[in-house]
Coordinates of C-alpha atoms and ligand atoms in Angstrom, one line a residue:
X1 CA 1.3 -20.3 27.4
X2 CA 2.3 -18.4 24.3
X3 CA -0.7 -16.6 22.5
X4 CA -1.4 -16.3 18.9
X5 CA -1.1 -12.5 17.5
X6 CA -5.4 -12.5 17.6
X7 CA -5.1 -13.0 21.3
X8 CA -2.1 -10.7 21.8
X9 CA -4.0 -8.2 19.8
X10 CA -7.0 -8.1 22.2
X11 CA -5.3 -8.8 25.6
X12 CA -1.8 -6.7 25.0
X13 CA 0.9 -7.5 27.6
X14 CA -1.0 -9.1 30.9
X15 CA -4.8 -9.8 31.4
X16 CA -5.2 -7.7 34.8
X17 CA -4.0 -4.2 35.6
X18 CA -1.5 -2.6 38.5
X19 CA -4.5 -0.9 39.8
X20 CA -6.1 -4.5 41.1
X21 CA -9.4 -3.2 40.1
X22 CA -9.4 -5.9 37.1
X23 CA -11.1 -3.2 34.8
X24 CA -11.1 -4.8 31.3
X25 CA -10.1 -1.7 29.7
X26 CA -6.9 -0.5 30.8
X27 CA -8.4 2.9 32.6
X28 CA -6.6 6.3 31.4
X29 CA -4.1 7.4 34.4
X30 CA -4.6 11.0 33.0
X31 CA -1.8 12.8 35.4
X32 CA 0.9 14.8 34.7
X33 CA 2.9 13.7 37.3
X34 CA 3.0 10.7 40.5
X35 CA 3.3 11.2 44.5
X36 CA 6.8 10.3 46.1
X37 CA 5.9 7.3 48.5
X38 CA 8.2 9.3 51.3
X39 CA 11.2 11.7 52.1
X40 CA 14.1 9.9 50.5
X41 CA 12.2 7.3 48.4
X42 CA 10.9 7.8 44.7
X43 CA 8.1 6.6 43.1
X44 CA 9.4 3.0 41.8
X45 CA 7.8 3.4 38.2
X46 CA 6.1 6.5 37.7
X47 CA 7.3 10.0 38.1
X48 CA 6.2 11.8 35.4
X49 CA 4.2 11.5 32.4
X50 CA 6.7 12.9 29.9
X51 CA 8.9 9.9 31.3
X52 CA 6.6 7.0 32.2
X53 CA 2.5 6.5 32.3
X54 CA 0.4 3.6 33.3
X55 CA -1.6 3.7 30.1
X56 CA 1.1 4.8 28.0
X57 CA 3.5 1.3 29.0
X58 CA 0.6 -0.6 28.7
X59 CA 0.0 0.2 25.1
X60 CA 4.0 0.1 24.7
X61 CA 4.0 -3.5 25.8
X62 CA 1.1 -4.5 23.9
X63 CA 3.1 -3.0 20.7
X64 CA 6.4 -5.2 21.7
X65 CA 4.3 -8.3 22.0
X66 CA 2.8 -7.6 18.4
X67 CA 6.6 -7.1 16.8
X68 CA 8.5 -9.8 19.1
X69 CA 10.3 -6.5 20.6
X70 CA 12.4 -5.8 23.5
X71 CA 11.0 -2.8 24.5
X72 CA 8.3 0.4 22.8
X73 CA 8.4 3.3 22.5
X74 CA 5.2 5.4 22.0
X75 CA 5.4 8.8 20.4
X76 CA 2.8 11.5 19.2
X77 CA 3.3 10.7 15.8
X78 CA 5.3 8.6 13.0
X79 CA 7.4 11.6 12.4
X80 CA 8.1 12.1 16.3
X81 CA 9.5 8.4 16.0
X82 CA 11.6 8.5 13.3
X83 CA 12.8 11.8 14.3
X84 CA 14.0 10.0 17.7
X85 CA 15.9 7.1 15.7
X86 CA 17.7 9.6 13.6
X87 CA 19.1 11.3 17.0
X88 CA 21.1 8.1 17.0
X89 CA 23.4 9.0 14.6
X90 CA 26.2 11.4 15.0
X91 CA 27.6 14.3 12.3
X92 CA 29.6 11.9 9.5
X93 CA 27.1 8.6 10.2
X94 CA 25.9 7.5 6.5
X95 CA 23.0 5.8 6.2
X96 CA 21.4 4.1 3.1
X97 CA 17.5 4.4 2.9
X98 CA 15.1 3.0 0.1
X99 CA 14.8 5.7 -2.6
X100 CA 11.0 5.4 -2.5
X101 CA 10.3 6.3 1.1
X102 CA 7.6 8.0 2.9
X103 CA 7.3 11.8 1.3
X104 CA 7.3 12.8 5.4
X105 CA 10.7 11.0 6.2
X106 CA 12.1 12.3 3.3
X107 CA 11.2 16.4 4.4
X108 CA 13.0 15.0 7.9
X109 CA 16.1 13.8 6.4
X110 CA 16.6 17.7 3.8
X111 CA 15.2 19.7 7.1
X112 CA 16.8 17.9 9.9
X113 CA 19.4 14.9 9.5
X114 CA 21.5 16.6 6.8
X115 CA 21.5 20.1 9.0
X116 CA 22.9 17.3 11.5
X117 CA 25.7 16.7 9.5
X118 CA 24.3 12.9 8.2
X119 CA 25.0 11.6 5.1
X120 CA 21.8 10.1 3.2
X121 CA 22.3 7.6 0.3
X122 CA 19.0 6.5 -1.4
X123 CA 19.7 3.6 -3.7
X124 CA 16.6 0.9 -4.9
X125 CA 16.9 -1.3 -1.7
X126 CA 14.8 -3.9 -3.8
X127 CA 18.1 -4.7 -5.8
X128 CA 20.5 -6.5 -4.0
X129 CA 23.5 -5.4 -6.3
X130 CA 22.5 -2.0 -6.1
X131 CA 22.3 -2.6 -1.8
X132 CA 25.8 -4.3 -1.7
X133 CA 27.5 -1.6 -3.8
X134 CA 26.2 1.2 -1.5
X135 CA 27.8 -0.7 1.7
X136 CA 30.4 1.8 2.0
X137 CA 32.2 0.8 5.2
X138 CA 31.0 4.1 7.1
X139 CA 27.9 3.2 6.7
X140 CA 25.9 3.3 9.8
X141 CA 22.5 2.6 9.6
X142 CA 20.0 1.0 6.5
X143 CA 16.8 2.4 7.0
X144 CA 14.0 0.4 4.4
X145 CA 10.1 0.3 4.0
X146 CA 8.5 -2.4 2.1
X147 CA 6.3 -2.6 0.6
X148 CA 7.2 1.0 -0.6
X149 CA 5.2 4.3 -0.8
X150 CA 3.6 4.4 -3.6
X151 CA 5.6 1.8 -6.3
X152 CA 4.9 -1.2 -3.5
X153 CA 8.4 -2.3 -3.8
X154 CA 9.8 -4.9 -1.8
X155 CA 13.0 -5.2 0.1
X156 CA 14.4 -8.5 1.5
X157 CA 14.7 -7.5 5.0
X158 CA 16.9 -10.4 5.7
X159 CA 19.6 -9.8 3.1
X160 CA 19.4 -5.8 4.4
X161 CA 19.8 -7.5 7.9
X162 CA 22.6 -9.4 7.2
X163 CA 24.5 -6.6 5.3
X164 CA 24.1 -4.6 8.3
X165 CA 25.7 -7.0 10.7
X166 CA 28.5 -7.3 8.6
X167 CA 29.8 -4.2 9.6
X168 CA 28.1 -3.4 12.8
X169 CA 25.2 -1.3 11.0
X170 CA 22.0 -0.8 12.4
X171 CA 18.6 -1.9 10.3
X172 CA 15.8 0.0 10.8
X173 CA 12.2 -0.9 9.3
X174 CA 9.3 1.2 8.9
X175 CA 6.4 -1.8 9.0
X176 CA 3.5 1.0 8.5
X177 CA 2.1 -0.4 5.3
X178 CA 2.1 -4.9 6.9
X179 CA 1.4 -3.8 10.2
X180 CA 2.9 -6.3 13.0
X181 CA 0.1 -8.4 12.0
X182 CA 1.4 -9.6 8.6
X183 CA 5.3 -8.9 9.4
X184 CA 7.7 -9.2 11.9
X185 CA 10.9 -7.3 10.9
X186 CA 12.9 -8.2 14.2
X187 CA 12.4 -11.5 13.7
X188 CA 13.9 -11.2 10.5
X189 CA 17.0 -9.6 11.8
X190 CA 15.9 -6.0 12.1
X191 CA 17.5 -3.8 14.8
X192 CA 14.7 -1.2 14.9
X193 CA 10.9 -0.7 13.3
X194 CA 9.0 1.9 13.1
X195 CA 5.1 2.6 13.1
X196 CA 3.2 5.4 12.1
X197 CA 0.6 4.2 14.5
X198 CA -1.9 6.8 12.7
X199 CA -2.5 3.8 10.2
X200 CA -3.4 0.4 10.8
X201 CA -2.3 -0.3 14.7
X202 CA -4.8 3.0 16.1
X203 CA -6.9 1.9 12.9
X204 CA -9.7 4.9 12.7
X205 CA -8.1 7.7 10.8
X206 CA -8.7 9.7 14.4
X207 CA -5.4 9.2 16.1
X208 CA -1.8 10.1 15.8
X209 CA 0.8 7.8 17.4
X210 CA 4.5 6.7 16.2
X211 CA 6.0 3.8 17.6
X212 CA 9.7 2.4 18.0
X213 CA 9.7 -0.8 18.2
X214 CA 13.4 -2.0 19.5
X215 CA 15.2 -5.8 19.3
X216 CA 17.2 -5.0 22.7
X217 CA 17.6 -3.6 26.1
X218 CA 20.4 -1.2 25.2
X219 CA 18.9 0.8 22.0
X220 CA 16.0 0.8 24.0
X221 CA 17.8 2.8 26.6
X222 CA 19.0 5.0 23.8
X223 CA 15.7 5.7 22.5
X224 CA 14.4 6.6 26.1
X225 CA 17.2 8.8 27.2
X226 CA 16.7 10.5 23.8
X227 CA 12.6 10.5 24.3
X228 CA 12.7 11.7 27.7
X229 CA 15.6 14.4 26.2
X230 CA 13.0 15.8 23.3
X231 CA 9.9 15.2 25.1
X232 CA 7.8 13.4 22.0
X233 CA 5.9 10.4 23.9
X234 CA 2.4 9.8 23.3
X235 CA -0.2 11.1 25.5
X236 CA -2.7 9.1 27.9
X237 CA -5.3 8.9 26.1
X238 CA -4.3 8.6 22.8
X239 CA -2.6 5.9 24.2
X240 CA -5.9 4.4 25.0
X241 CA -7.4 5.2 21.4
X242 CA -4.7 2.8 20.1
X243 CA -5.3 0.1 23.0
X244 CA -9.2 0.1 21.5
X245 CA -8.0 0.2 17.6
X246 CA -5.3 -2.9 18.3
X247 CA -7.8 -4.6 20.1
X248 CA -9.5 -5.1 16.6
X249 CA -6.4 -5.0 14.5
X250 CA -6.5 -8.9 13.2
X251 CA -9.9 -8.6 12.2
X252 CA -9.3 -5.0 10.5
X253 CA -6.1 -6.2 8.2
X254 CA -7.9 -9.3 7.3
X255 CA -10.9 -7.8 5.7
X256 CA -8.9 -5.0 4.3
X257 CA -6.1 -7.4 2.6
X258 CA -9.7 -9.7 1.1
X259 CA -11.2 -6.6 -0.1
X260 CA -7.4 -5.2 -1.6
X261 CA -6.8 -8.9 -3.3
X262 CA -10.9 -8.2 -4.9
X263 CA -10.0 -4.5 -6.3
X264 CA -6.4 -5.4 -7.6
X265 CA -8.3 -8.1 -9.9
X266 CA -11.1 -6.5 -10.9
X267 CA -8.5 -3.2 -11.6
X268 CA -6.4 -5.4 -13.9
X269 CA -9.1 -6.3 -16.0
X270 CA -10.0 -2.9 -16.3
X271 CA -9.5 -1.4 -20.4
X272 CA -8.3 2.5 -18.4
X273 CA -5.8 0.5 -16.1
X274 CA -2.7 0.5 -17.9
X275 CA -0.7 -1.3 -14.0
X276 CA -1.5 -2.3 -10.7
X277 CA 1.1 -2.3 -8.2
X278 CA -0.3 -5.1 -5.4
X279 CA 2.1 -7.2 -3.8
X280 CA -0.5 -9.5 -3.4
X281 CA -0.4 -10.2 -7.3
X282 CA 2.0 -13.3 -8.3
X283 CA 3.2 -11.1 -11.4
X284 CA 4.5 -8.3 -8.9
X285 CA 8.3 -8.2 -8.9
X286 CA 8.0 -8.4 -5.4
X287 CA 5.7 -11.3 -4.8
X288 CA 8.3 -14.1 -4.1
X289 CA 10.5 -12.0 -1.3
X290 CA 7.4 -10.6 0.5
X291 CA 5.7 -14.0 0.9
X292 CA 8.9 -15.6 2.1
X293 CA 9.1 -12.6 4.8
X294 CA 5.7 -11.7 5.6
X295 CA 1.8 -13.4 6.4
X296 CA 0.7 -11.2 4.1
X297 CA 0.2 -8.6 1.1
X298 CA -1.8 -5.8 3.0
X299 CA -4.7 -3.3 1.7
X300 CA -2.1 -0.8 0.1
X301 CA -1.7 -1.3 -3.6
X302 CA -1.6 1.5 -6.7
X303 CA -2.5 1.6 -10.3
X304 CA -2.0 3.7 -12.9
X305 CA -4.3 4.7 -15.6
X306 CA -4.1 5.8 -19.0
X307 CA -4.0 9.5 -18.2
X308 CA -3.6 12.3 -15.9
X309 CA -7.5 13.3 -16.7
X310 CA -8.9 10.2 -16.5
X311 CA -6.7 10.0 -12.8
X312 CA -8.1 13.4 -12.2
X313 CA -11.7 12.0 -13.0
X314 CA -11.4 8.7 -10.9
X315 CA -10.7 11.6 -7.4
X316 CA -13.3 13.4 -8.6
X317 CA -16.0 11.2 -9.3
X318 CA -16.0 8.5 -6.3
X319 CA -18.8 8.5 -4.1
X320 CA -17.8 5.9 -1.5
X321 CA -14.1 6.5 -1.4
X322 CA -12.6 9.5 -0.1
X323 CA -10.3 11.6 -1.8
X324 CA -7.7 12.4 1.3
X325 CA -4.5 11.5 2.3
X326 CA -3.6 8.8 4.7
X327 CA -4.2 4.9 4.9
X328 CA -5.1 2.2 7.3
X329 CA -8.5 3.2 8.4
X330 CA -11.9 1.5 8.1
X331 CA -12.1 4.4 5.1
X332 CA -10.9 3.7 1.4
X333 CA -8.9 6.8 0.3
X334 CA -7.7 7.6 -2.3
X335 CA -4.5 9.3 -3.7
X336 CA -2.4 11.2 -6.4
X337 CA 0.7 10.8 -5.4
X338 CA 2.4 13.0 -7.9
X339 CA 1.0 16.2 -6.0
X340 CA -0.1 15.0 -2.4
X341 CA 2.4 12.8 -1.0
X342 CA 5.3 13.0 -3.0
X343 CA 5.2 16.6 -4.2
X344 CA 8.0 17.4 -2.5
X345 CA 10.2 14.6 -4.5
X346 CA 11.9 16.6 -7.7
X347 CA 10.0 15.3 -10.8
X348 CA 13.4 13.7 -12.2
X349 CA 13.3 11.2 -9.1
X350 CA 10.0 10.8 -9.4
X351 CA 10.1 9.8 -13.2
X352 CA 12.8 7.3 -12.0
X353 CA 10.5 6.0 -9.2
X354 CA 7.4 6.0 -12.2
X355 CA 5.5 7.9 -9.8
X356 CA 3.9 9.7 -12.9
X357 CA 0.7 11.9 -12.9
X358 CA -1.6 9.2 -13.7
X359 CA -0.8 6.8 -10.7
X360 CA -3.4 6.9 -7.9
X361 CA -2.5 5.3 -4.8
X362 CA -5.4 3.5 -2.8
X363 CA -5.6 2.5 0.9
X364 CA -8.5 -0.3 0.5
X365 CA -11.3 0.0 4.3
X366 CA -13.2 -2.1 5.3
X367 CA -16.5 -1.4 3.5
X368 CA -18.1 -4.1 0.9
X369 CA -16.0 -4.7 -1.5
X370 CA -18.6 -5.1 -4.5
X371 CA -19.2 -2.1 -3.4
X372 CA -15.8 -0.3 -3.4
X373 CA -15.1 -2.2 -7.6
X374 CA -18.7 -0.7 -8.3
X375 CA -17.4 2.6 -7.1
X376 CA -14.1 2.7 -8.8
X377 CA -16.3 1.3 -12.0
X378 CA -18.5 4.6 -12.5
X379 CA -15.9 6.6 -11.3
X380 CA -13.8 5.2 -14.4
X381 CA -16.2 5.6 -16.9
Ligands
PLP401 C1 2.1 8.2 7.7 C2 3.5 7.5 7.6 C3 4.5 8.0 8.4 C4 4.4 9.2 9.3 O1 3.5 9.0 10.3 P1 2.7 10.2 11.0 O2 1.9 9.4 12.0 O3 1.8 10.8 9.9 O4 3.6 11.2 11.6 C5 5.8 7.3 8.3 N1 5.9 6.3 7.5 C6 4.9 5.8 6.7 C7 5.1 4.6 5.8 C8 3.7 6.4 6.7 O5 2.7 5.9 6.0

């Protein structure tokens, strides 16, 4: 019987465990490493923890049923994942990445892939003409977020994936900011996606995790030769910590995404908003292309006010919202991209991007949401 994503949220890949014990938690197998049966045989799943774990696959299947994947792969951390996928590529490889993406990836790709000898091309993935001209037939990979970090752009996932086939190219998707509970890049022709499992999937701003999620046996082999290789997978029981945050993950994204659709209304009514980026808002550019590929606009939206002190007065005087970096918890926090996030970004790409010093970017909890407007109200005024 196929399951909706609620059920497959709570009950992950099978209802009973290896151990036969029918725990309903999946228990933590916290060991290093597994017994050989017997001279001459191996252990037929688990040999070591760095390789395979119990807890660790669980959690990994779980994650595939979410995204429609082949196979998951859990690492210690977004970065740790996306690091992984860009050992894929060899010195020449050009890949063509959103220009707005995660501050993080960006740091990987001027510390690591172009020490690596890969050649990065950031063009505005959001406009086709600017995506077909970058198509450059060495092109190896397109690697896209949407919605972006902060602007909320969006990306048409299935015009990215069908460049990509064209010429053999891989597309790779980081579905941080949706979650696989609002979209489903593989379905949508995606090759790879990617989770910084910190946010919405392990849910409780206490957990790092990455995942790579991956549309076939053979990448998937790639990813685990290259996992095993660098040693990045995700620990026991942090594996467990994101079993217990996905077991409420439909419940979580729901709230969030009613409270986000409340706060982008009341903010664009607001005399000291000058914008509000929310994908969720029919007059985003975006609105159209993300509906058609997703179940939803999330809890991740921005807005920018009419200066950098009034910006500087809204992170300064909310009570109930946090100041602090990171999204996807029951927590609101709060932002400034221009120096958190995105410092690292020159300030002439930034200007492009209109990541100015009066947007604030806001990751919307779970608390009340009268009581989040009523926050950002006196912090405003
Ligand atoms: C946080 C984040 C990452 C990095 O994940 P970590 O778990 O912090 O390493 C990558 N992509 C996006 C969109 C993120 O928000």
């Amino acid at each position: 019987m196929s399951q909706n994503l609620e059920t497959r949220c709570v009950h992950g890949g099978s209802h009973r465990f290896p151990d036969g014990r029918d725990s309903i938690s999946m228990p933590i197998y916290q060991t290093a490493t597994f017994a050989h049966p017997d001279l001459g045989h191996s252990p037929d799943r688990f040999y070591y923890t760095r390789l395979t774990n119990p807890t660790r696959n669980y959690l990994e299947e779980t994650v595939s049923s979410l995204e429609g994947a082949g196979d998951t792969v859990a690492f210690t951390s977004g970065m740790a994942a996306i690091a992984a996928v860009f050992e894929l590529f060899a010195p020449g490889d050009r890949i063509v990445c959103s220009s707005d993406l995660y501050g993080g990836t960006v740091l990987l790709f001027d510390l690591v892939s172009r020490k690596n000898g890969l050649v990065l091309d950031f063009v505005d993935t959001a406009d086709a003409d600017a995506l077909a001209s970058a198509m450059a037939p060495d092109v190896k990979a397109i690697y896209i977020e949407t919605p972006s970090n902060p602007m909320m752009n969006v990306t048409d996932i299935r015009l990215c994936a069908e460049f990509a086939k064209k010429q053999g190219a891989l597309l790779i998707v980081d579905n941080t900011f949706l979650s696989p509970y609002f979209q489903n890049p593989i379905a949508l022709g995606a090759d790879l996606v990617v989770h910084s499992g910190t946010k919405y999937l392990g849910g409780h701003n206490d957990t790092l995790a990455g995942f790579v999620c991956c549309a076939d046996a053979a990448l998937s082999q790639r990813i685990r030769r290259i996992s095993s290789a660098t040693g990045g997978l995700l620990a026991p029981f942090d594996s467990w910590l994101m079993l217990r945050g996905i077991k409420t993950l439909a419940v979580r994204m729901e709230r969030a995404q009613e409270n986000a659709r409340a706060i982008a209304a009341f903010l664009q009514t607001h005399p000291r908003v000058t914008r509000v980026h929310y994908v969720g808002l029919p007059d985003h550019p975006g609105y159209e292309v993300n509906a058609r590929q997703s179940r939803g606009s999330g809890a991740m939206l921005s807005f920018a006010v009419d200066s950098h002190e009034t910006a500087l007065q809204v992170l300064e005087k909310v009570k109930i919202i946090t100041f602090a970096e990171s999204l996807g918890g029951p927590e609101s926090l709060i932002t400034l991209p221009v120096t958190q996030t995105h410092a690292d970004v020159p300030e002439e790409e930034r200007e492009k991007l209109g990541i100015t010093d009066s947007l604030l970017r806001l990751s919307v909890g779970i608390e009340n949401a009268q009581d989040l407007i009523e926050d950002l109200r006196q912090a405003m005024a």
